[in-house]
PDB file of C-alpha atoms in Angstrom:
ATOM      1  CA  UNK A 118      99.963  79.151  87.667  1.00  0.00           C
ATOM      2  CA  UNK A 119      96.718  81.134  87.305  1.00  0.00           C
ATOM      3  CA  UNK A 120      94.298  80.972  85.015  1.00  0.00           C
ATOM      4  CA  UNK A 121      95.174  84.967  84.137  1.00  0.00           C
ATOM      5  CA  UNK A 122      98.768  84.823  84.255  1.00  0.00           C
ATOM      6  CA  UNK A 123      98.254  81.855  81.606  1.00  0.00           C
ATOM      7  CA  UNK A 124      96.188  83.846  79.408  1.00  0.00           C
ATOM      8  CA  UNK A 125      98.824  86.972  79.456  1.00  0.00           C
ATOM      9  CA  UNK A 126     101.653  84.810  78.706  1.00  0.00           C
ATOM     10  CA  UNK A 127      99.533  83.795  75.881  1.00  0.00           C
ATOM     11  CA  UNK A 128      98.710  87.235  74.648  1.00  0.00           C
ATOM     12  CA  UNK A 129     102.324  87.815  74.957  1.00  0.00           C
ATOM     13  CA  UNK A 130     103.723  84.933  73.195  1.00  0.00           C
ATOM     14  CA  UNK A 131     101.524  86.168  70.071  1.00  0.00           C
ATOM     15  CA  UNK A 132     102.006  89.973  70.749  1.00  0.00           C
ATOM     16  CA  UNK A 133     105.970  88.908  69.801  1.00  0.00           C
ATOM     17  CA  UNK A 134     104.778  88.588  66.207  1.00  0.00           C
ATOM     18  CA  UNK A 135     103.338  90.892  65.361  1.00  0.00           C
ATOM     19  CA  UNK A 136     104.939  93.489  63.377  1.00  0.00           C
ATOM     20  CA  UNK A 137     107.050  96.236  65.328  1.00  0.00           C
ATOM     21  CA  UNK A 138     104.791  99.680  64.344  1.00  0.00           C
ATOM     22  CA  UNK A 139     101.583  97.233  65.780  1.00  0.00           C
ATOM     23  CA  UNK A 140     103.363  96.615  68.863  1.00  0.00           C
ATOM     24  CA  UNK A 141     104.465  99.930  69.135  1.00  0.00           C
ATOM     25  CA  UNK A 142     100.909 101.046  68.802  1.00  0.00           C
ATOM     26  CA  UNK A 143      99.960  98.220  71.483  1.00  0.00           C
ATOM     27  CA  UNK A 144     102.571  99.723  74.023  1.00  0.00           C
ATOM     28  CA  UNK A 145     100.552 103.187  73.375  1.00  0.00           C
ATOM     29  CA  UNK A 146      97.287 102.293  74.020  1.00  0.00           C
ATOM     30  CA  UNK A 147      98.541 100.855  77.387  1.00  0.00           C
ATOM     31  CA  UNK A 148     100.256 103.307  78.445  1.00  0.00           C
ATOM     32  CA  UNK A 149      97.234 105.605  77.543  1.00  0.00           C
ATOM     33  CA  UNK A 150      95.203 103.641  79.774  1.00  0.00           C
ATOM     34  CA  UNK A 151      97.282 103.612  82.670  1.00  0.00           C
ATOM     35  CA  UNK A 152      97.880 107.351  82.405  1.00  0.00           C
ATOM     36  CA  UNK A 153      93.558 107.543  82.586  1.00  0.00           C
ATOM     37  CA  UNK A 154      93.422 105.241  85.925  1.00  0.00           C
ATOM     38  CA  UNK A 155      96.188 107.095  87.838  1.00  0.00           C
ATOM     39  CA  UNK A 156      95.212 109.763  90.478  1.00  0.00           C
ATOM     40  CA  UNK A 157      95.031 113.427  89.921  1.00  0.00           C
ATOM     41  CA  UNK A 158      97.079 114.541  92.811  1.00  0.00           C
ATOM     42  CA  UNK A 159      95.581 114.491  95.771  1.00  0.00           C
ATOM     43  CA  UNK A 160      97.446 116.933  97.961  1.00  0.00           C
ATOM     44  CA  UNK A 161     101.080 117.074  98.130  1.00  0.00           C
ATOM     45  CA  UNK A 162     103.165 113.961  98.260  1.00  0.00           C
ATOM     46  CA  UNK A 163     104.836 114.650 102.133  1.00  0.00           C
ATOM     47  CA  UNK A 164     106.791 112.122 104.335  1.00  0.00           C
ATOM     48  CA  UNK A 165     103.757 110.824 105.782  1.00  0.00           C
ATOM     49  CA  UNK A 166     102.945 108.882 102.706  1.00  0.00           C
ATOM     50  CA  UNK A 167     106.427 108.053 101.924  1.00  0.00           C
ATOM     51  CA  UNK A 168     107.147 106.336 105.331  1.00  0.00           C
ATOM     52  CA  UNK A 169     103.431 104.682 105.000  1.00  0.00           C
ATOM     53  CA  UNK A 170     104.097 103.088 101.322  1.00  0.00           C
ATOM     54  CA  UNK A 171     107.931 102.303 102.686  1.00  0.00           C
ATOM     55  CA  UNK A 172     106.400 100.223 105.462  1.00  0.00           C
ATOM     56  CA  UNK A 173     103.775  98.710 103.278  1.00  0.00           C
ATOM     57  CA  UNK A 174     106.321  97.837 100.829  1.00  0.00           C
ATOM     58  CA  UNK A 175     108.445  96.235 103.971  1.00  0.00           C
ATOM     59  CA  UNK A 176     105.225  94.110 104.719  1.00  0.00           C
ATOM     60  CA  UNK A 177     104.785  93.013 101.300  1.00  0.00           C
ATOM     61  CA  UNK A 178     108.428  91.809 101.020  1.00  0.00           C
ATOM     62  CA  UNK A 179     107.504  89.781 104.248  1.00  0.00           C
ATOM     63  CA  UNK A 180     104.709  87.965 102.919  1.00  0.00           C
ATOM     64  CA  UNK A 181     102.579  90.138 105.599  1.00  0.00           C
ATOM     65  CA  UNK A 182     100.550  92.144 103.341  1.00  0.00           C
ATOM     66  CA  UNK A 183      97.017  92.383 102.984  1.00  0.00           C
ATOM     67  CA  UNK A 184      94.308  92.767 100.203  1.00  0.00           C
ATOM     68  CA  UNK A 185      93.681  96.403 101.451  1.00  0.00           C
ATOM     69  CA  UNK A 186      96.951  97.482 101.925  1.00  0.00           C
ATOM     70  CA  UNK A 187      98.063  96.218  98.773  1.00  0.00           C
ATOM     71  CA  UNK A 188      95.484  98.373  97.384  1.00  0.00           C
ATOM     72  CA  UNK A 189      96.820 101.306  99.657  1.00  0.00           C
ATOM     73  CA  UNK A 190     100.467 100.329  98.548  1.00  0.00           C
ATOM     74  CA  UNK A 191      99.399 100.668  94.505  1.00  0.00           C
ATOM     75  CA  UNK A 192      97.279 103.986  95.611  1.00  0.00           C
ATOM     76  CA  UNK A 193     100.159 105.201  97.180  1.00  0.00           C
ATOM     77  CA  UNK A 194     102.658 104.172  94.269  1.00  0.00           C
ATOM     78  CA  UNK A 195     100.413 105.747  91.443  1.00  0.00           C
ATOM     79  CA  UNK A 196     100.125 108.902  93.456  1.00  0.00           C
ATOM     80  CA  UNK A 197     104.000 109.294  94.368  1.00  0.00           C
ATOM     81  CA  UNK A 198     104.700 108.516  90.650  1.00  0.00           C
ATOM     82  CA  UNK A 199     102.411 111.314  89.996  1.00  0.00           C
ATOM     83  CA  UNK A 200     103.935 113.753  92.083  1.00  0.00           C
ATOM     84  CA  UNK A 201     107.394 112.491  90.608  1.00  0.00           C
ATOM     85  CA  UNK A 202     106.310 113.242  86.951  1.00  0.00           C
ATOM     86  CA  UNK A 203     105.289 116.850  88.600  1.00  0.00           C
ATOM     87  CA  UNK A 204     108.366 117.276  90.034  1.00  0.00           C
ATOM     88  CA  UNK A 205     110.964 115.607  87.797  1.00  0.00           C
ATOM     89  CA  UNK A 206     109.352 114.965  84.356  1.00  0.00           C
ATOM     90  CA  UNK A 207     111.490 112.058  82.696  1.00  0.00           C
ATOM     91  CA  UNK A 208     112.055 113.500  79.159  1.00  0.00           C
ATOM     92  CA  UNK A 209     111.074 111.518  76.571  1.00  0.00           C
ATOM     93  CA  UNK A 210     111.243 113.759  73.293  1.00  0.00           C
ATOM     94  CA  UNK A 211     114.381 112.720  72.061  1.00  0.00           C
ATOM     95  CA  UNK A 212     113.418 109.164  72.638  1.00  0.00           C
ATOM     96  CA  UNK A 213     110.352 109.691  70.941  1.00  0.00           C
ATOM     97  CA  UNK A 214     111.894 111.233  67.987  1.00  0.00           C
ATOM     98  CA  UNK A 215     115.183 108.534  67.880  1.00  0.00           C
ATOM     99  CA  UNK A 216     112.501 105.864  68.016  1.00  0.00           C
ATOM    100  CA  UNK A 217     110.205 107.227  64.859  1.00  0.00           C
ATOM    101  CA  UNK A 218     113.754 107.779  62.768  1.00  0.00           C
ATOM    102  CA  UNK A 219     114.321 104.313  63.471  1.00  0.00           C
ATOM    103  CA  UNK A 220     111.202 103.042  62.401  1.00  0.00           C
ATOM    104  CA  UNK A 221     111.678 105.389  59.357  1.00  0.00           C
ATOM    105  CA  UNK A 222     114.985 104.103  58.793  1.00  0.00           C
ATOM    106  CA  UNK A 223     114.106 100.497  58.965  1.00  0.00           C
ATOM    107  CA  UNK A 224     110.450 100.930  56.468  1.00  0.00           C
ATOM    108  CA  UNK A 225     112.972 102.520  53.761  1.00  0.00           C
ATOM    109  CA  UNK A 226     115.566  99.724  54.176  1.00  0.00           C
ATOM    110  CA  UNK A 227     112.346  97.384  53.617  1.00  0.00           C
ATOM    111  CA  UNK A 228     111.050  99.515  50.644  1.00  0.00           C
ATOM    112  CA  UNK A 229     114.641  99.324  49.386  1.00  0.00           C
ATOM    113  CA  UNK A 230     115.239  95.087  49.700  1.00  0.00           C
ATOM    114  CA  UNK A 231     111.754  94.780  47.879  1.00  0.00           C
ATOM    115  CA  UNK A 232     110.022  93.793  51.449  1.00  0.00           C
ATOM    116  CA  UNK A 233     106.591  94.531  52.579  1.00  0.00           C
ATOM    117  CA  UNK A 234     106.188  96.178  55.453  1.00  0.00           C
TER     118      UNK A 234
END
Protein backbone atom coordinates (compact mmCIF):
# COMPACT_ATOMS: atom_id res chain seq x y z
CA UNK A 1 0.00 0.00 0.00
CA UNK A 2 1.32 3.51 -0.71
CA UNK A 3 2.51 5.86 1.34
CA UNK A 4 -0.62 8.30 -0.01
CA UNK A 5 -3.28 5.87 -0.05
CA UNK A 6 -2.17 5.31 3.76
CA UNK A 7 -2.38 8.81 4.60
CA UNK A 8 -6.09 9.19 2.91
CA UNK A 9 -7.36 6.26 4.66
CA UNK A 10 -6.12 8.07 7.61
CA UNK A 11 -7.75 11.36 6.87
CA UNK A 12 -10.76 9.33 6.28
CA UNK A 13 -10.88 7.25 9.29
CA UNK A 14 -10.89 10.71 11.31
CA UNK A 15 -13.08 12.65 8.74
CA UNK A 16 -15.89 9.81 10.09
CA UNK A 17 -16.00 11.80 13.32
CA UNK A 18 -16.42 14.57 12.84
CA UNK A 19 -19.72 16.07 13.17
CA UNK A 20 -22.17 15.76 10.05
CA UNK A 21 -22.61 19.86 9.10
CA UNK A 22 -18.33 19.70 9.18
CA UNK A 23 -18.34 16.93 6.86
CA UNK A 24 -20.89 18.31 4.89
CA UNK A 25 -18.85 21.44 4.61
CA UNK A 26 -15.70 19.09 3.81
CA UNK A 27 -17.67 17.41 0.84
CA UNK A 28 -18.20 21.24 -0.41
CA UNK A 29 -14.97 22.46 -0.47
CA UNK A 30 -14.04 19.36 -2.59
CA UNK A 31 -16.33 19.47 -4.79
CA UNK A 32 -15.53 23.27 -5.21
CA UNK A 33 -12.16 22.36 -6.07
CA UNK A 34 -12.78 19.86 -8.53
CA UNK A 35 -15.34 22.06 -10.27
CA UNK A 36 -12.05 24.85 -10.50
CA UNK A 37 -9.58 22.08 -12.14
CA UNK A 38 -12.08 20.78 -14.75
CA UNK A 39 -11.87 22.10 -18.39
CA UNK A 40 -13.89 24.86 -19.84
CA UNK A 41 -15.11 23.13 -22.89
CA UNK A 42 -12.93 22.86 -25.38
CA UNK A 43 -14.95 22.41 -28.53
CA UNK A 44 -17.78 20.13 -28.77
CA UNK A 45 -17.67 16.70 -27.26
CA UNK A 46 -18.03 14.54 -30.93
CA UNK A 47 -17.44 10.74 -31.49
CA UNK A 48 -13.91 11.23 -32.03
CA UNK A 49 -13.27 11.70 -28.39
CA UNK A 50 -15.78 9.25 -27.31
CA UNK A 51 -14.27 6.29 -29.32
CA UNK A 52 -10.61 7.69 -28.15
CA UNK A 53 -11.51 7.70 -24.18
CA UNK A 54 -13.59 4.20 -24.96
CA UNK A 55 -10.35 2.68 -26.22
CA UNK A 56 -8.24 4.22 -23.56
CA UNK A 57 -10.56 3.02 -21.03
CA UNK A 58 -10.29 -0.65 -22.88
CA UNK A 59 -6.40 -0.31 -22.39
CA UNK A 60 -6.62 0.62 -18.90
CA UNK A 61 -8.88 -2.38 -18.05
CA UNK A 62 -5.99 -4.43 -19.73
CA UNK A 63 -3.30 -3.32 -17.63
CA UNK A 64 -1.92 -1.61 -21.04
CA UNK A 65 -2.19 1.91 -20.16
CA UNK A 66 0.29 4.45 -19.96
CA UNK A 67 1.24 7.54 -17.78
CA UNK A 68 0.19 9.84 -20.74
CA UNK A 69 -2.76 8.29 -21.73
CA UNK A 70 -4.00 8.01 -18.39
CA UNK A 71 -3.63 11.63 -18.32
CA UNK A 72 -5.48 11.81 -21.80
CA UNK A 73 -8.14 9.29 -20.36
CA UNK A 74 -8.86 11.82 -17.09
CA UNK A 75 -8.64 14.91 -19.75
CA UNK A 76 -10.99 13.25 -21.74
CA UNK A 77 -13.34 12.16 -18.74
CA UNK A 78 -13.40 15.76 -17.14
CA UNK A 79 -14.21 17.22 -20.51
CA UNK A 80 -17.11 14.65 -21.51
CA UNK A 81 -18.48 15.18 -17.94
CA UNK A 82 -18.43 18.75 -18.83
CA UNK A 83 -20.22 18.55 -21.89
CA UNK A 84 -22.71 16.12 -19.99
CA UNK A 85 -23.51 18.77 -17.27
CA UNK A 86 -24.11 21.14 -20.55
CA UNK A 87 -26.23 18.89 -22.02
CA UNK A 88 -28.09 17.04 -19.25
CA UNK A 89 -27.66 19.02 -15.97
CA UNK A 90 -28.30 16.41 -13.05
CA UNK A 91 -30.70 18.43 -10.79
CA UNK A 92 -29.74 18.78 -7.54
CA UNK A 93 -32.18 21.47 -5.92
CA UNK A 94 -34.46 19.29 -4.35
CA UNK A 95 -31.61 17.32 -2.97
CA UNK A 96 -30.09 20.29 -1.79
CA UNK A 97 -33.10 21.52 -0.08
CA UNK A 98 -34.23 17.69 1.40
CA UNK A 99 -30.67 17.58 2.70
CA UNK A 100 -30.69 21.20 4.69
CA UNK A 101 -34.43 20.16 6.16
CA UNK A 102 -32.77 17.22 7.37
CA UNK A 103 -30.03 18.79 8.97
CA UNK A 104 -32.68 21.26 10.33
CA UNK A 105 -34.74 18.54 11.46
CA UNK A 106 -32.06 16.65 13.21
CA UNK A 107 -30.30 20.26 15.13
CA UNK A 108 -34.02 20.80 16.59
CA UNK A 109 -34.38 17.14 17.69
CA UNK A 110 -30.81 17.86 19.41
CA UNK A 111 -31.96 21.28 20.83
CA UNK A 112 -35.05 19.39 21.98
CA UNK A 113 -33.13 16.08 23.93
CA UNK A 114 -30.88 18.82 25.66
CA UNK A 115 -27.81 17.84 23.14
CA UNK A 116 -25.18 20.05 21.81
CA UNK A 117 -24.79 20.23 18.50
Amino acid sequence: MSTVYSEFAQVCQQVKHWPSDLRQHLAEEIAKSLAAELPTDNGEWNDAKNERRCELIDKDIQGTLGAAERRELELLTQEMRVHRRAVAPIPLAGAIRLHQQLLEKKWQQQQADGEAP
